[in-house]
Short mmCIF file of C-alpha atoms in Angstrom, two decimals:
data_model
loop_
_atom_site.label_atom_id
_atom_site.label_comp_id
_atom_site.label_asym_id
_atom_site.label_seq_id
_atom_site.Cartn_x
_atom_site.Cartn_y
_atom_site.Cartn_z
CA MET A 1 -34.68 -12.53 -20.97
CA GLU A 2 -31.67 -10.33 -22.80
CA THR A 3 -28.30 -8.82 -20.33
CA LYS A 4 -27.61 -6.35 -19.72
CA LYS A 5 -24.11 -5.24 -21.57
CA GLU A 6 -21.88 -4.51 -19.46
CA ILE A 7 -20.96 -0.73 -19.16
CA LEU A 8 -17.51 0.75 -20.44
CA THR A 9 -15.01 2.38 -17.95
CA LYS A 10 -11.78 2.95 -18.70
CA ASP A 11 -9.63 1.03 -16.63
CA LYS A 12 -12.05 -1.60 -18.02
CA ILE A 13 -10.46 -0.69 -22.29
CA VAL A 14 -7.33 -0.63 -19.80
CA SER A 15 -7.66 -4.54 -19.01
CA LEU A 16 -9.22 -5.75 -22.14
CA TYR A 17 -5.91 -4.01 -24.38
CA MET A 18 -3.34 -4.88 -22.18
CA ASP A 19 -5.79 -9.24 -22.37
CA TYR A 20 -4.97 -8.03 -26.35
CA VAL A 21 -1.90 -7.14 -26.60
CA LEU A 22 -0.85 -10.39 -25.00
CA GLU A 23 -2.67 -12.57 -26.40
CA HIS A 24 -2.17 -11.66 -30.10
CA GLY A 25 1.97 -10.95 -29.44
CA GLN A 26 1.20 -7.90 -30.78
CA ASN A 27 -0.65 -4.41 -30.30
CA PRO A 28 -4.93 -4.39 -32.06
CA LYS A 29 -4.07 -3.19 -36.04
CA THR A 30 -7.43 -0.75 -34.65
CA VAL A 31 -9.59 1.35 -32.63
CA PHE A 32 -13.15 -0.49 -34.74
CA HIS A 33 -10.48 -4.52 -34.44
CA PHE A 34 -9.96 -3.59 -31.06
CA ALA A 35 -13.97 -2.41 -30.07
CA LYS A 36 -15.49 -5.03 -32.11
CA SER A 37 -13.29 -8.32 -30.92
CA ASN A 38 -14.40 -7.32 -27.64
CA ASP A 39 -17.88 -6.75 -27.94
CA PHE A 40 -18.20 -2.72 -27.55
CA GLU A 41 -18.94 0.23 -29.70
CA GLU A 42 -15.70 2.17 -31.62
CA ALA A 43 -17.39 5.45 -30.46
CA GLU A 44 -17.63 3.72 -26.27
CA PHE A 45 -13.27 3.78 -26.59
CA TYR A 46 -13.02 7.39 -27.90
CA THR A 47 -14.95 8.56 -24.85
CA PHE A 48 -11.50 7.94 -22.98
CA PHE A 49 -9.10 8.00 -24.96
CA GLY A 50 -8.28 9.72 -28.41
CA THR A 51 -5.40 6.78 -29.70
CA PHE A 52 -4.12 3.20 -28.97
CA GLU A 53 -0.49 5.99 -27.75
CA GLY A 54 -2.41 7.77 -25.48
CA LEU A 55 -4.04 4.69 -23.80
CA GLU A 56 -0.57 2.63 -23.68
CA LYS A 57 0.74 5.93 -21.87
CA GLU A 58 -2.65 6.35 -19.18
CA ILE A 59 -1.26 1.86 -18.46
CA PHE A 60 1.57 2.81 -16.63
CA ASN A 61 0.26 6.19 -14.88
CA LEU A 62 -2.47 3.90 -13.68
CA PHE A 63 0.11 1.69 -12.26
CA PHE A 64 1.93 5.31 -10.31
CA GLU A 65 -1.48 6.01 -9.34
CA ASN A 66 -2.07 2.61 -8.02
CA THR A 67 1.68 2.19 -6.15
CA LEU A 68 0.31 6.00 -4.36
CA GLU A 69 -2.66 4.68 -3.43
CA LEU A 70 -1.28 2.13 -1.89
CA LEU A 71 1.66 3.40 -0.34
CA ASP A 72 -1.67 6.20 0.86
CA LYS A 73 -2.91 3.19 2.89
CA ASN A 74 -0.50 3.56 5.15
CA PRO A 75 -0.97 5.84 8.25
CA GLU A 76 3.09 5.25 8.54
CA TYR A 77 4.00 6.66 5.00
CA GLN A 78 3.57 10.33 5.64
CA GLU A 79 5.48 10.14 8.64
CA TYR A 80 8.77 8.21 6.73
CA ASP A 81 11.50 10.69 5.41
CA MET A 82 11.88 11.19 1.06
CA LYS A 83 14.59 8.83 1.23
CA ASN A 84 12.26 5.67 2.61
CA LYS A 85 9.81 7.44 1.12
CA MET A 86 11.57 6.58 -2.52
CA LEU A 87 12.29 3.33 -1.10
CA GLY A 88 8.40 2.23 -0.17
CA PHE A 89 7.63 3.48 -4.05
CA TYR A 90 9.95 1.79 -5.30
CA PHE A 91 9.36 -1.13 -3.83
CA THR A 92 5.08 -0.91 -3.95
CA PHE A 93 5.91 -0.09 -7.89
CA PHE A 94 8.48 -3.24 -9.44
CA GLU A 95 5.28 -5.15 -6.86
CA LEU A 96 3.13 -4.04 -9.19
CA LEU A 97 4.28 -4.38 -12.25
CA THR A 98 5.73 -7.39 -11.43
CA ALA A 99 1.82 -8.96 -10.86
CA ASN A 100 2.11 -6.89 -14.64
CA ARG A 101 4.97 -8.13 -15.52
CA SER A 102 4.61 -9.94 -19.97
CA TYR A 103 2.63 -6.92 -20.28
CA VAL A 104 5.20 -3.77 -19.42
CA VAL A 105 8.58 -6.08 -21.34
CA GLN A 106 6.30 -7.14 -24.41
CA ALA A 107 5.56 -3.38 -23.70
CA LEU A 108 8.13 -2.08 -23.59
CA LYS A 109 10.65 -4.38 -25.67
CA THR A 110 7.56 -3.90 -29.47
CA ASP A 111 9.27 -0.42 -31.54
CA SER A 112 13.16 -1.69 -31.97
CA ASN A 113 13.96 1.16 -31.34
CA PRO A 114 14.23 1.89 -27.55
CA ILE A 115 12.86 6.02 -27.91
CA LYS A 116 10.11 5.25 -29.61
CA ASN A 117 8.94 3.02 -26.41
CA LEU A 118 10.21 5.09 -23.71
CA VAL A 119 7.47 7.61 -25.54
CA LYS A 120 4.66 5.49 -23.55
CA LEU A 121 6.41 6.33 -20.00
CA THR A 122 6.30 10.20 -21.00
CA THR A 123 2.73 10.42 -18.50
CA LEU A 124 4.31 8.52 -15.66
CA ARG A 125 7.85 11.45 -16.41
CA ASP A 126 5.60 13.81 -15.91
CA SER A 127 3.45 11.92 -12.78
CA PHE A 128 6.54 10.87 -11.28
CA LYS A 129 9.06 14.10 -10.99
CA LYS A 130 5.64 16.04 -10.10
CA TYR A 131 6.36 13.41 -6.81
CA ILE A 132 9.73 13.82 -5.96
CA SER A 133 8.91 17.52 -5.51
CA LEU A 134 6.15 17.04 -2.86
CA ILE A 135 8.87 14.45 -1.30
CA ILE A 136 11.76 16.85 -1.09
CA THR A 137 12.04 18.48 2.83
CA ASP A 138 14.40 20.92 3.56
CA ASP A 139 17.04 18.55 4.91
CA HIS A 140 17.42 18.36 1.19
CA ARG A 141 16.90 21.06 -0.20
CA ILE A 142 20.04 23.80 -0.69
CA GLN A 143 19.13 27.32 1.48
CA GLN A 144 20.16 29.68 -0.84
CA GLU A 145 17.13 30.19 -2.84
CA LYS A 146 17.91 31.41 -5.79
CA LEU A 147 19.41 28.58 -6.85
CA GLN A 148 16.45 25.76 -5.03
CA ASN A 149 14.45 25.66 -8.12
CA PHE A 150 17.54 24.75 -10.29
CA GLN A 151 17.84 22.29 -7.67
CA GLU A 152 14.37 20.47 -7.89
CA LYS A 153 14.79 20.20 -10.79
CA ALA A 154 17.82 18.19 -11.34
CA ILE A 155 16.06 16.48 -8.77
CA GLN A 156 13.48 15.63 -10.50
CA GLU A 157 15.65 14.29 -14.28
CA THR A 158 17.68 12.03 -11.21
CA ALA A 159 15.05 10.55 -9.28
CA TRP A 160 13.76 10.32 -13.21
CA MET A 161 16.77 8.54 -14.45
CA GLN A 162 17.73 6.00 -11.79
CA LEU A 163 13.53 4.74 -11.98
CA LEU A 164 14.52 4.14 -15.57
CA LEU A 165 17.10 1.91 -14.62
CA THR A 166 16.18 0.35 -12.70
CA LEU A 167 13.25 -0.39 -15.47
CA LYS A 168 16.23 -0.89 -17.39
CA PHE A 169 17.63 -3.43 -14.31
CA TRP A 170 14.02 -5.21 -13.56
CA ILE A 171 13.17 -6.44 -16.98
CA ASP A 172 16.30 -7.42 -17.18
CA ASP A 173 16.67 -9.92 -13.68
CA ALA A 174 16.29 -13.09 -14.22
CA SER A 175 16.42 -13.76 -10.13
CA PRO A 176 13.97 -15.69 -8.69
CA ALA A 177 12.01 -13.39 -7.29
CA PHE A 178 13.89 -10.77 -8.64
CA GLU A 179 15.36 -10.23 -5.22
CA LYS A 180 18.51 -8.67 -7.44
CA THR A 181 15.70 -5.59 -8.02
CA ASP A 182 14.95 -5.55 -4.54
CA LEU A 183 18.72 -5.03 -4.06
CA PHE A 184 19.37 -2.60 -7.11
CA ILE A 185 16.57 -0.56 -4.99
CA GLU A 186 18.38 -0.34 -1.36
CA LYS A 187 21.46 0.54 -3.18
CA SER A 188 20.94 3.22 -6.01
CA VAL A 189 17.98 5.18 -3.80
CA ASN A 190 21.38 5.11 -0.07
CA VAL A 191 24.11 6.40 -2.08
CA SER A 192 21.50 8.86 -4.02
CA PHE A 193 21.10 10.74 -0.81
CA GLU A 194 24.80 9.93 -0.50
CA LEU A 195 25.29 12.66 -3.04
CA MET A 196 22.35 14.76 -2.62
CA ASN A 197 23.75 15.07 0.64
CA VAL A 198 23.59 19.75 0.53
CA ALA A 199 25.77 19.84 3.92
CA PRO A 200 28.83 20.43 2.40
CA MET A 201 27.09 22.70 -0.39
CA ASN A 202 25.14 24.31 2.22
CA HIS A 203 28.98 25.35 3.83
CA LEU A 204 30.28 26.07 0.68
CA LEU A 205 27.84 28.91 -0.38
CA ASP A 206 27.80 30.07 2.51
CA PHE A 207 31.59 31.08 2.22
CA GLY A 208 31.32 31.70 -0.76
CA LYS A 209 29.19 34.02 0.24
CA PHE A 210 31.28 35.68 3.06
CA ILE A 211 34.24 36.14 1.11
CA PHE A 212 32.41 38.07 -1.22
CA LYS A 213 30.91 40.27 1.40
CA GLU A 214 34.47 40.04 2.88
CA LYS A 215 36.03 41.07 -0.63
CA ILE A 216 33.55 44.08 -1.57
CA TYR A 217 33.15 45.65 1.82
CA SER A 218 36.84 45.37 2.17
CA ARG A 219 37.62 47.72 -1.14
CA GLN A 220 35.05 50.54 0.89
#
């Protein structure tokens, strides 16, 4: 009796690709070679991905999506403030990366040019920035509406840079169970939220607005 062929899915291709990279120590040379070595048709690959580059970007984005899925399963997560949501994200995200550390480290060190390696994170970057915009609370927003859009973009970019720094620290971390990375996450998130304290900024803006009005009205 003929064995029924396994249905190829996006997740299956991702798994096969990661296994190939780890087993061969390099990326597949062509889609044809990759498909043939895993017993599926080249055309099936293009059903899900246009290039290996697109696949590599999706892998890191899947780490992000799986992180949010795990967080959403925690009923308490939605009640967290922004700081604790960030901590929850970081610890969960890096737990998933650790489970796939060999691939992640190899993928981000493949090219001698760091910029080319960072290209693999562009889809993750877009998803992460959207996530940041969703969890920003009023406690961390400047009250002046005209500055809120600028502030939100600044927070997104700062948070992304912090994630990259944490990723670099984790890659270089040789401590048992990556305990130093856990400390780095906790301390860096604490510092970033101290710097995000908008109360002094709001007071300064209110004072500036008061002075401006006083100057204008005093001339009338």
